[in-house]
Coordinates of C-alpha atoms in Angstrom, one line a residue:
Chain A
M1 CA -19.7 -18.0 17.6
T2 CA -16.9 -20.5 17.6
A3 CA -16.9 -20.8 21.3
R4 CA -20.1 -22.9 21.1
L5 CA -18.4 -25.6 19.0
T6 CA -17.5 -28.8 20.7
P7 CA -13.8 -29.7 20.8
F8 CA -14.4 -32.4 18.2
K9 CA -16.0 -30.0 15.7
A10 CA -13.3 -27.3 16.4
G11 CA -10.5 -29.9 15.9
A12 CA -12.1 -31.3 12.7
R13 CA -12.5 -27.8 11.3
D14 CA -8.8 -27.2 11.9
I15 CA -7.8 -30.5 10.3
L16 CA -10.1 -29.8 7.3
G17 CA -8.6 -26.4 6.8
L18 CA -5.6 -27.4 4.8
P19 CA -7.4 -29.9 2.5
L20 CA -10.1 -27.2 1.9
L21 CA -7.4 -24.7 0.9
L22 CA -5.7 -27.2 -1.5
G23 CA -9.1 -28.4 -2.7
L24 CA -10.0 -24.9 -3.7
A25 CA -6.7 -24.6 -5.5
A26 CA -7.5 -27.8 -7.4
T27 CA -11.0 -26.7 -8.2
T28 CA -9.8 -23.5 -9.7
Q29 CA -7.6 -25.5 -12.1
A30 CA -10.7 -26.5 -13.9
D31 CA -12.0 -24.8 -17.1
I32 CA -13.2 -21.7 -15.2
D33 CA -11.6 -18.4 -14.6
P34 CA -13.2 -17.0 -11.5
M35 CA -11.1 -13.8 -11.3
A36 CA -11.7 -13.0 -14.9
R37 CA -15.5 -13.4 -14.3
M38 CA -15.3 -11.1 -11.2
T39 CA -13.4 -8.6 -13.3
A40 CA -16.0 -8.8 -16.0
V41 CA -18.8 -8.1 -13.4
T42 CA -16.9 -5.1 -12.0
Q43 CA -16.5 -3.8 -15.6
D44 CA -20.2 -4.2 -16.2
I45 CA -20.9 -2.2 -13.1
S46 CA -18.5 0.5 -14.1
E47 CA -20.0 0.7 -17.6
A48 CA -23.6 0.7 -16.2
T49 CA -22.6 3.7 -14.0
N50 CA -20.8 5.5 -16.9
G51 CA -17.5 4.8 -15.2
R52 CA -18.5 6.4 -11.9
L53 CA -18.5 3.3 -9.7
N54 CA -15.3 1.2 -9.9
L55 CA -14.9 -2.0 -7.8
S56 CA -12.1 -4.4 -7.3
G57 CA -11.0 -6.7 -4.5
Y58 CA -9.0 -9.6 -3.2
I59 CA -9.3 -12.5 -0.8
N60 CA -6.7 -14.7 0.9
G61 CA -6.9 -17.7 3.1
H62 CA -4.1 -19.3 5.0
Y63 CA -3.2 -22.2 7.2
M64 CA -0.3 -21.6 9.6
T65 CA 1.5 -23.4 12.4
H66 CA 4.2 -22.3 14.8
D67 CA 6.7 -24.3 16.9
G68 CA 8.6 -22.9 19.9
L69 CA 6.3 -20.2 21.0
P70 CA 5.2 -20.1 24.7
D71 CA 1.7 -21.3 25.7
L72 CA -0.6 -18.6 27.0
V73 CA -3.6 -19.1 29.3
N74 CA -6.1 -17.9 26.7
K75 CA -4.2 -18.5 23.6
H76 CA -2.2 -21.4 22.3
L77 CA 0.2 -19.9 19.9
N78 CA 1.6 -23.2 18.5
H79 CA -1.8 -24.4 17.5
A80 CA -2.7 -24.4 13.8
L81 CA -4.4 -21.3 12.6
W82 CA -6.8 -21.5 9.6
Q83 CA -8.5 -18.4 8.5
I84 CA -9.7 -16.1 5.7
R85 CA -7.2 -13.5 6.6
E86 CA -8.6 -10.8 4.4
A87 CA -11.5 -10.4 2.0
S88 CA -11.6 -6.9 0.6
L89 CA -13.8 -4.9 -1.7
F90 CA -12.4 -1.6 -2.9
A91 CA -14.8 1.1 -4.3
D92 CA -13.7 4.2 -6.1
V93 CA -16.4 6.7 -7.1
V94 CA -15.6 9.4 -9.6
I95 CA -17.7 12.3 -8.5
T96 CA -16.2 14.9 -10.8
D97 CA -13.1 15.0 -12.9
S98 CA -11.3 16.3 -9.9
L99 CA -13.1 14.7 -6.9
L100 CA -13.0 11.0 -6.0
F101 CA -14.4 9.1 -3.1
S102 CA -12.6 5.9 -2.1
T103 CA -13.3 3.2 0.5
E104 CA -12.4 -0.4 1.3
L105 CA -14.7 -2.9 3.0
E106 CA -12.4 -5.5 4.7
M107 CA -13.5 -8.7 6.3
S108 CA -11.8 -11.6 8.1
Y109 CA -12.9 -14.9 9.4
S110 CA -11.1 -17.4 11.6
F111 CA -12.0 -21.1 11.3
T112 CA -9.9 -21.7 14.4
D113 CA -11.7 -21.3 17.7
K114 CA -11.1 -18.3 19.8
E115 CA -9.2 -20.2 22.4
H116 CA -6.5 -21.1 19.9
S117 CA -6.6 -18.0 17.7
G118 CA -6.9 -15.5 20.5
R119 CA -9.2 -13.3 18.4
K120 CA -12.0 -11.5 20.1
D121 CA -14.4 -12.4 17.3
S122 CA -14.3 -15.1 14.6
F123 CA -15.7 -12.7 12.1
E124 CA -14.6 -9.1 11.7
A125 CA -15.7 -6.5 9.2
L126 CA -14.8 -2.8 8.9
L127 CA -14.3 0.0 6.5
N128 CA -10.5 0.1 6.5
Y129 CA -10.4 3.6 4.9
Y130 CA -12.8 6.1 3.5
Y131 CA -11.8 9.4 2.1
F132 CA -12.3 12.1 -0.5
D133 CA -9.4 12.8 -2.9
F134 CA -9.4 16.3 -4.5
D135 CA -7.2 16.9 -7.5
V136 CA -6.3 20.6 -6.9
S137 CA -4.1 20.9 -10.0
N138 CA -6.8 19.5 -12.2
A139 CA -9.6 21.6 -10.8
L140 CA -7.5 24.8 -11.1
G141 CA -6.2 23.9 -14.6
W142 CA -2.5 23.9 -13.6
D143 CA 0.1 23.0 -16.1
T144 CA 1.4 20.0 -14.2
D145 CA 4.5 19.7 -16.4
E146 CA 5.5 23.1 -15.0
V147 CA 4.3 23.2 -11.4
G148 CA 3.6 19.5 -10.6
A149 CA 0.3 18.0 -9.4
L150 CA -1.3 18.6 -6.0
H151 CA -3.9 16.4 -4.3
I152 CA -5.7 16.8 -1.0
R153 CA -7.1 13.7 0.7
A154 CA -9.3 13.8 3.7
G155 CA -11.2 11.2 5.8
R156 CA -9.9 8.0 7.3
V157 CA -6.7 7.7 5.3
L158 CA -3.9 5.1 4.9
V159 CA -1.0 6.6 6.9
P160 CA 1.7 7.4 4.4
F161 CA 4.6 6.1 6.4
L162 CA 7.2 3.8 4.7
S163 CA 6.2 1.7 1.7
Y164 CA 4.5 -1.4 3.1
N165 CA 1.5 0.2 4.7
E166 CA 0.3 1.8 1.4
N167 CA 0.8 -1.5 -0.4
K168 CA -0.2 -4.2 2.2
P169 CA -2.5 -6.4 0.2
N170 CA -0.8 -9.8 -0.2
F171 CA -1.3 -10.0 -3.9
K172 CA 0.9 -6.9 -4.2
Q173 CA 3.5 -8.5 -1.9
N174 CA 5.9 -11.4 -2.3
L175 CA 5.0 -13.0 1.1
M176 CA 1.8 -13.4 3.1
S177 CA 3.6 -12.6 6.4
Q178 CA 4.4 -9.0 7.1
P179 CA 7.9 -7.8 7.7
F180 CA 8.8 -6.8 11.3
T181 CA 8.8 -3.1 10.2
A182 CA 5.1 -3.3 9.5
W183 CA 4.2 -5.9 12.1
Q184 CA 6.0 -4.4 15.2
L185 CA 6.9 -0.8 14.4
A186 CA 4.6 0.9 11.9
P187 CA 1.3 -0.8 13.0
V188 CA 0.1 -2.0 9.6
N189 CA -1.1 -5.2 11.1
N190 CA -1.2 -5.4 14.9
V191 CA 0.8 -8.1 16.5
A192 CA -0.7 -11.5 16.9
I193 CA -1.4 -10.9 20.6
D194 CA -4.3 -8.6 19.7
F195 CA -5.4 -9.5 16.2
Q196 CA -7.6 -6.7 15.2
Q197 CA -6.2 -4.3 12.6
F198 CA -6.0 -4.5 8.9
G199 CA -3.9 -1.5 8.0
W200 CA -2.6 1.6 9.6
T201 CA -5.3 4.1 8.9
D202 CA -6.3 7.2 10.9
L203 CA -8.6 10.2 10.7
G204 CA -6.9 13.2 9.1
A205 CA -5.8 14.8 5.8
I206 CA -2.9 14.4 3.4
L207 CA -1.4 17.0 1.1
N208 CA 0.3 15.2 -1.8
W209 CA 2.5 17.1 -4.3
N210 CA 4.6 15.5 -7.0
Y211 CA 6.7 16.8 -9.8
A212 CA 8.3 15.0 -12.8
F213 CA 11.7 16.3 -13.7
D214 CA 12.5 16.0 -17.4
E215 CA 15.6 13.8 -17.1
A216 CA 16.1 13.0 -13.4
G217 CA 12.8 11.4 -12.4
L218 CA 9.7 11.8 -10.3
F219 CA 9.6 13.4 -6.9
D220 CA 6.6 12.9 -4.5
V221 CA 5.9 14.3 -1.1
K222 CA 3.0 13.5 1.3
F223 CA 2.4 15.6 4.3
S224 CA -0.2 14.4 6.7
V225 CA -2.0 15.6 9.8
I226 CA -3.7 12.7 11.7
N227 CA -4.9 11.9 15.2
G228 CA -1.9 9.7 15.6
L229 CA -1.0 6.7 17.8
G230 CA -1.7 6.8 21.4
T231 CA -3.2 5.2 24.5
K232 CA -4.9 6.2 27.7
S233 CA -2.5 3.9 29.6
A234 CA 0.6 5.3 31.4
V235 CA 2.9 3.3 29.2
L236 CA 2.7 3.0 25.4
D237 CA 3.3 -0.7 24.9
N238 CA 0.8 -1.8 27.6
N239 CA -0.3 -5.2 26.1
T240 CA -0.2 -8.1 28.6
V241 CA -0.4 -11.8 28.3
Q242 CA -0.7 -14.6 30.9
L243 CA 1.9 -17.3 30.5
N244 CA 0.6 -20.8 30.9
S245 CA 3.5 -22.2 33.0
P246 CA 3.0 -25.5 34.7
G247 CA 1.6 -25.3 38.2
M248 CA -0.7 -22.8 39.9
M249 CA 1.4 -19.7 39.1
K250 CA 0.4 -18.1 35.8
P251 CA 2.3 -14.8 35.7
T252 CA 1.0 -11.9 33.7
V253 CA 3.8 -10.2 31.6
R254 CA 4.2 -7.4 29.2
P255 CA 5.5 -8.9 26.0
R256 CA 6.6 -5.5 24.7
D257 CA 5.3 -6.4 21.3
G258 CA 5.8 -3.1 19.7
L259 CA 3.5 -0.3 18.5
V260 CA -0.2 -0.9 18.5
N261 CA -2.8 1.4 17.1
A262 CA -5.0 1.5 20.2
R263 CA -7.7 3.4 18.4
S264 CA -7.7 1.3 15.3
D265 CA -11.5 0.8 15.2
W266 CA -12.8 2.0 11.9
D267 CA -15.5 4.1 13.6
E268 CA -13.2 5.6 16.2
F269 CA -12.8 9.3 15.5
S270 CA -11.4 10.7 18.8
D271 CA -7.8 11.5 19.6
V272 CA -6.3 10.5 22.9
N273 CA -5.0 14.1 23.4
D274 CA -5.5 17.5 21.8
E275 CA -2.3 17.3 19.7
P276 CA -2.4 16.0 16.2
A277 CA 0.5 13.9 14.9
L278 CA 2.4 14.9 11.8
V279 CA 3.7 12.5 9.1
L280 CA 6.0 13.4 6.2
K281 CA 7.0 11.0 3.4
A282 CA 9.2 11.9 0.5
S283 CA 9.9 9.5 -2.4
F284 CA 11.8 9.6 -5.6
V285 CA 11.6 7.4 -8.7
P286 CA 14.6 7.9 -11.1
A287 CA 13.5 8.1 -14.8
A288 CA 16.2 5.5 -15.8
I289 CA 15.4 2.6 -13.4
P290 CA 12.2 1.3 -11.7
L291 CA 13.4 2.1 -8.2
N292 CA 11.3 3.8 -5.6
I293 CA 13.3 5.2 -2.6
G294 CA 12.0 7.3 0.2
V295 CA 12.2 8.6 3.7
S296 CA 9.4 8.9 6.3
W297 CA 9.0 10.8 9.5
Y298 CA 6.3 10.7 12.2
Q299 CA 5.9 12.7 15.3
G300 CA 3.1 13.0 17.8
A301 CA 2.3 12.8 21.5
W302 CA 0.9 9.4 22.5
D303 CA -0.3 10.1 26.1
K304 CA -3.4 11.7 27.5
E305 CA -1.6 14.8 28.7
G306 CA 0.3 15.2 25.5
D307 CA 3.7 15.3 27.4
H308 CA 5.4 12.3 25.8
D309 CA 6.3 12.1 22.1
L310 CA 6.7 9.2 19.8
T311 CA 9.1 10.0 17.0
M312 CA 9.8 7.7 14.1
V313 CA 12.1 7.9 11.1
G314 CA 12.5 5.4 8.3
V315 CA 13.7 4.7 4.8
H316 CA 12.3 2.4 2.1
L317 CA 13.3 1.1 -1.3
D318 CA 11.4 -1.0 -3.9
Y319 CA 13.2 -2.1 -7.0
L320 CA 10.6 -3.7 -9.2
Q321 CA 11.3 -5.7 -12.4
R322 CA 9.0 -8.1 -14.1
N323 CA 10.9 -11.2 -13.1
W324 CA 12.6 -10.0 -9.9
N325 CA 12.3 -7.4 -7.2
I326 CA 14.1 -6.2 -4.1
K327 CA 12.3 -4.5 -1.2
G328 CA 13.5 -3.2 2.1
E329 CA 12.7 -0.8 5.0
Y330 CA 14.5 0.5 8.0
V331 CA 12.7 2.2 10.8
E332 CA 13.6 3.6 14.3
A333 CA 11.1 4.8 16.9
D334 CA 12.0 6.9 19.9
V335 CA 9.5 6.7 22.8
E336 CA 9.4 9.2 25.6
Q337 CA 8.1 7.5 28.7
Q338 CA 8.3 7.7 32.5
A339 CA 10.4 5.1 34.2
G340 CA 9.3 2.9 37.1
I341 CA 5.6 2.4 36.3
N342 CA 4.1 -1.0 36.6
V343 CA 0.7 -1.0 34.8
V344 CA 0.2 -4.8 35.5
S345 CA -2.1 -5.3 38.5
A346 CA -2.1 -9.1 38.2
M347 CA 0.7 -11.2 39.6
G348 CA 3.8 -11.0 37.4
P349 CA 7.6 -10.3 37.6
A350 CA 8.3 -6.6 38.3
M351 CA 11.6 -6.8 36.5
I352 CA 9.8 -7.6 33.3
N353 CA 6.7 -5.4 33.7
V354 CA 8.1 -2.1 35.1
S355 CA 8.5 0.6 32.5
T356 CA 12.1 1.4 31.4
G357 CA 11.8 5.1 30.8
D358 CA 12.6 6.5 27.3
Y359 CA 13.5 3.7 24.9
T360 CA 14.1 3.1 21.2
M361 CA 12.6 0.5 18.9
S362 CA 14.2 -0.5 15.6
S363 CA 13.5 -2.8 12.8
W364 CA 14.6 -3.6 9.2
Y365 CA 13.9 -6.0 6.4
L366 CA 15.4 -6.9 3.1
E367 CA 13.6 -9.1 0.7
G368 CA 14.3 -10.5 -2.8
A369 CA 12.1 -12.4 -5.2
Y370 CA 13.0 -14.1 -8.5
V371 CA 10.8 -15.7 -11.1
P372 CA 12.9 -18.5 -12.7
F373 CA 10.3 -19.3 -15.4
R374 CA 6.9 -18.4 -16.8
Y375 CA 4.4 -20.3 -18.9
G376 CA 0.9 -20.2 -20.3
S377 CA -0.7 -17.6 -22.5
D378 CA 1.0 -14.2 -22.2
N379 CA 3.5 -15.9 -19.8
E380 CA 1.0 -15.0 -17.1
K381 CA 1.6 -18.1 -15.0
F382 CA 4.8 -18.5 -13.1
L383 CA 6.8 -19.8 -10.2
K384 CA 8.5 -17.4 -7.8
T385 CA 11.1 -17.9 -5.1
I386 CA 11.4 -15.4 -2.2
I387 CA 13.8 -14.8 0.6
R388 CA 13.5 -12.2 3.4
L389 CA 15.7 -11.3 6.3
D390 CA 14.4 -9.1 9.0
E391 CA 15.2 -8.1 12.6
V392 CA 13.4 -6.2 15.3
D393 CA 14.0 -4.9 18.8
T394 CA 10.9 -3.4 20.5
N395 CA 12.7 -2.0 23.5
D396 CA 16.5 -1.5 23.6
K397 CA 16.4 -0.9 27.4
A398 CA 14.6 -4.1 28.4
L399 CA 16.6 -7.0 29.8
F400 CA 14.5 -9.4 27.7
T401 CA 11.7 -9.2 25.2
P402 CA 10.7 -12.0 22.8
F403 CA 10.4 -9.3 20.2
D404 CA 14.1 -8.7 20.1
R405 CA 14.7 -11.2 17.4
E406 CA 15.9 -11.9 13.8
R407 CA 14.1 -14.0 11.2
L408 CA 14.7 -15.8 8.0
T409 CA 11.7 -16.4 5.7
L410 CA 11.8 -18.6 2.6
G411 CA 8.9 -18.6 0.2
L412 CA 7.6 -20.3 -3.0
E413 CA 4.7 -18.9 -5.0
W414 CA 2.9 -20.6 -7.8
N415 CA 0.7 -18.3 -9.9
F416 CA -1.3 -21.2 -11.4
M417 CA -4.1 -19.3 -13.1
H418 CA -5.2 -15.7 -13.8
N419 CA -4.8 -13.6 -10.7
I420 CA -4.8 -16.7 -8.3
R421 CA -1.7 -17.9 -6.5
L422 CA -0.7 -20.4 -4.0
R423 CA 2.1 -19.6 -1.6
Y424 CA 4.2 -21.6 0.9
E425 CA 6.3 -19.8 3.5
W426 CA 8.8 -21.2 6.1
Q427 CA 10.3 -19.1 8.8
R428 CA 13.0 -19.5 11.5
H429 CA 13.1 -16.9 14.2
K430 CA 16.0 -16.5 16.6
I431 CA 15.3 -14.6 19.8
H432 CA 18.2 -12.5 21.0
D433 CA 19.6 -12.5 24.6
F434 CA 17.7 -15.7 25.4
D435 CA 20.0 -16.2 28.4
N436 CA 18.0 -13.4 30.0
A437 CA 14.6 -15.1 29.4
P438 CA 12.6 -15.4 32.7
G439 CA 11.9 -18.9 34.0
P440 CA 8.1 -18.8 33.5
Y441 CA 8.6 -17.9 29.8
I442 CA 10.8 -21.0 29.3
A443 CA 8.5 -23.1 31.5
A444 CA 5.5 -22.1 29.3
G445 CA 7.4 -23.6 26.3
G446 CA 9.1 -20.6 24.9
E447 CA 12.2 -21.5 23.0
E448 CA 15.2 -19.6 21.5
E449 CA 14.3 -20.7 18.0
V450 CA 10.8 -20.5 16.6
T451 CA 9.7 -22.0 13.3
M452 CA 6.6 -21.3 11.2
N453 CA 5.0 -23.0 8.2
M454 CA 2.2 -21.4 6.2
I455 CA 0.3 -22.1 3.1
S456 CA -1.9 -19.5 1.5
L457 CA -4.3 -19.1 -1.4
I458 CA -4.5 -15.5 -2.7
A459 CA -6.8 -14.2 -5.4
H460 CA -7.6 -10.7 -6.7
F461 CA -9.8 -9.1 -9.3
Chain B
M1 CA -21.6 -12.6 11.9
I2 CA -24.4 -10.8 10.2
K3 CA -24.6 -8.4 13.1
Q4 CA -20.9 -7.5 12.8
L5 CA -21.2 -7.1 9.0
K6 CA -24.3 -5.0 9.2
L7 CA -22.9 -1.6 10.3
P8 CA -19.9 -1.5 7.9
C9 CA -22.1 -2.6 5.0
Q10 CA -24.8 -0.1 5.9
A11 CA -22.2 2.6 6.0
L12 CA -20.7 1.5 2.7
L13 CA -24.0 1.3 0.9
F14 CA -25.1 4.7 2.3
V15 CA -22.0 6.4 1.3
L16 CA -21.9 4.9 -2.1
L17 CA -25.5 5.8 -2.8
V18 CA -25.0 9.3 -1.7
V19 CA -21.7 9.8 -3.4
T20 CA -22.7 8.1 -6.6
G21 CA -25.9 10.0 -6.7
A22 CA -24.0 13.3 -6.3
T23 CA -21.7 12.4 -9.2
I24 CA -21.4 15.0 -11.9
Q25 CA -20.3 14.0 -15.4
A26 CA -16.6 14.6 -16.1
A27 CA -15.7 17.8 -17.8
G28 CA -15.1 16.2 -21.1
V29 CA -11.5 15.3 -21.7
D30 CA -10.8 14.4 -25.3
V31 CA -7.4 12.8 -24.9
Y32 CA -5.4 11.5 -22.0
L33 CA -1.8 11.0 -22.8
V34 CA -0.4 8.3 -20.5
Y35 CA 3.4 8.1 -20.2
A36 CA 6.2 6.6 -18.1
G37 CA 8.5 9.1 -16.4
A38 CA 11.3 8.5 -19.0
D39 CA 8.9 9.6 -21.8
K40 CA 8.0 13.0 -20.4
K41 CA 9.7 14.9 -23.3
L42 CA 8.1 12.6 -25.9
Q43 CA 4.7 13.2 -24.3
K44 CA 5.3 17.0 -24.6
R45 CA 6.2 16.7 -28.3
I46 CA 3.1 14.6 -29.1
R47 CA 0.9 17.0 -27.2
A48 CA 2.4 19.9 -29.2
T49 CA 1.4 18.3 -32.5
L50 CA -2.2 17.6 -31.6
P51 CA -4.9 20.2 -32.6
G52 CA -5.2 23.0 -30.2
D53 CA -9.0 22.8 -29.9
L54 CA -8.8 19.4 -28.2
A55 CA -9.0 19.1 -24.4
I56 CA -5.8 17.2 -23.7
K57 CA -4.5 16.0 -20.3
S58 CA -1.5 14.0 -19.4
Y59 CA -0.9 11.3 -16.8
N60 CA 2.6 10.2 -15.6
A61 CA 2.0 6.5 -14.9
S62 CA 5.3 6.3 -13.0
L63 CA 3.4 7.9 -10.2
L64 CA 1.8 4.5 -9.6
M65 CA 5.2 3.2 -8.3
M66 CA 4.5 5.5 -5.3
A67 CA 0.7 5.3 -5.1
D68 CA -1.2 3.3 -2.5
Y69 CA -2.8 -0.1 -3.4
S70 CA -5.9 1.2 -5.1
G71 CA -3.9 3.8 -7.1
K72 CA -4.2 1.8 -10.3
Q73 CA -7.9 1.6 -10.0
K74 CA -8.2 5.3 -9.3
A75 CA -6.0 6.1 -12.3
I76 CA -8.0 3.8 -14.6
A77 CA -11.3 5.2 -13.4
K78 CA -10.1 8.7 -14.2
L79 CA -8.5 7.9 -17.6
S80 CA -11.6 6.0 -18.7
S81 CA -13.6 9.2 -18.7
A82 CA -11.6 10.5 -21.7
K83 CA -12.8 10.0 -25.3
L84 CA -9.4 8.5 -26.1
V85 CA -6.5 7.2 -23.9
V86 CA -3.2 7.4 -25.7
L87 CA -0.6 5.0 -24.1
I88 CA 2.9 6.1 -25.0
N89 CA 5.1 3.0 -25.2
K90 CA 4.5 -0.3 -23.6
Q91 CA 5.9 0.7 -20.3
S92 CA 3.0 3.0 -19.5
M93 CA 0.6 0.1 -20.1
E94 CA 2.6 -2.1 -17.8
L95 CA 2.7 0.5 -15.1
L96 CA -1.1 0.6 -15.2
G97 CA -1.3 -3.2 -14.9
N98 CA -2.4 -3.9 -18.6
P99 CA -6.0 -2.7 -18.2
R100 CA -8.6 -3.2 -20.9
F101 CA -9.6 0.3 -21.9
P102 CA -12.4 0.4 -24.4
N103 CA -11.0 3.6 -25.9
A104 CA -7.2 3.1 -25.9
L105 CA -4.5 3.4 -28.5
M106 CA -0.8 2.8 -28.1
V107 CA 1.9 4.9 -29.9
T108 CA 5.6 4.5 -29.8
G109 CA 6.8 7.9 -31.0
D110 CA 5.9 11.3 -32.4
S111 CA 6.2 10.6 -36.1
S112 CA 3.5 11.9 -38.4
Q113 CA 2.2 8.3 -38.8
E114 CA 1.7 8.0 -35.1
I115 CA 0.1 11.4 -34.8
D116 CA -2.3 10.5 -37.7
K117 CA -3.2 7.3 -35.8
I118 CA -4.4 9.5 -32.8
K119 CA -6.3 11.9 -35.1
A120 CA -8.0 9.0 -36.9
A121 CA -9.0 7.4 -33.6
L122 CA -10.6 10.7 -32.5
G123 CA -12.7 10.7 -35.7
P124 CA -13.8 13.7 -37.8

């Protein structure tokens, strides 16, 4: 749709993006409370259906610019991006006291034209997840104080791996940008090269058991069988980009941008091979402090023949207080892969594109947020300061990949009215081993340091 | 845009209509005792003092610290089906995100006064 716009219209739309965002923020300062009204509507719907149909949702828009990224032939990464990143409607239907159906309709719209955003479509909509949740302990009348509670969830489910994927909506997070653990390793949001996915979901089932110890705390374990990550290609990280270097030569390279859920389409049910992937997540919340710590494990074959495994292990922690919180994740992924394969048929440097054989990816993040003061009725309005450090290496055997980098993110959030907040984020990325960067990457504008600025408006009901 | 929205929306509407149409009324819970993990023993004591003919269920709201992002909504939908939601201490309310239950009561202990409040809220 946006491809038909003239350059003037496309440019004007980008320029208008920021004032529109700020204008919306200013408008919502008036004597209206849109989120309270939305909540009231959903409560009316719930009451009209005797509590059976329960709706909620959120929306966020953002304006983002980068500096220091290389220019690509079909995507200009340093160009401003203005988009409704997510607009979601959650629906939970109580079928019986023990059976619940849950789904999320998620939409996204880019105001920036395709040439600059790199998106296939300006508008995307999908059912992010859809599943039935059966409360076995309730149906069988178990004494959960004695034996714990057991649920079975089946359908397209959020993959229970680490903490971020199950809590990705930005109103639940301190920052709009995802940490590298979720962006490059666990494919919560696919990397910007191929902007398609809204969360790591997959077809399968989850067995969830939890038990509350009297003094110690709460233990929760989720065991999941899903189709798993995979690709029909001979290498797992098979994404390619064409560098827009000066001159006639436009080399095609593998950016090695991390794990991508190649079958992320919401109506994709097939597996790439006959072997399901297994996921295990165990978490613990001590009774004395609001700390959620856990370990996650994933294993599954990613190739057509089912000969090569992807194995991931990770840990997470969330310490959540009203006025401050600390969050963090660490994840390592081991990929079995044949060496010496070049899947790039277009012209490009073999030293960059040939597969390295088995390799390891790793990533971590640590984030802190603090609310220095609150105001308004019920102290609901506040200012929040945020800092995040994260690091990623998507292939420890590769001579150079732009996704071997560290990053500092600073953020400021202003919750200026009921359930509506404005965020500003600044980032500085430092690419590791930049001395090994190939000439065409540098010629296309790629720099050792990348900076990012983003302003977002986030609302939920 | 409409074309791309059509299929997910059709699927959503179809599923919601079928599933909502197939809904069976909840089994009739009289009281849901909602507590934070640290109050498990208090919840047990309150439960033991309530009349035995009541259908009583408990919900540990600390579970929401490990739930996915629609966990609160799911919990609230389930709890709302009870005649009375008893929130034990402020922390249980905060873990649920301070929802507005039409049928909720907060208690801070298991004294006879607090138990009488619950019985009074349930009516004769």
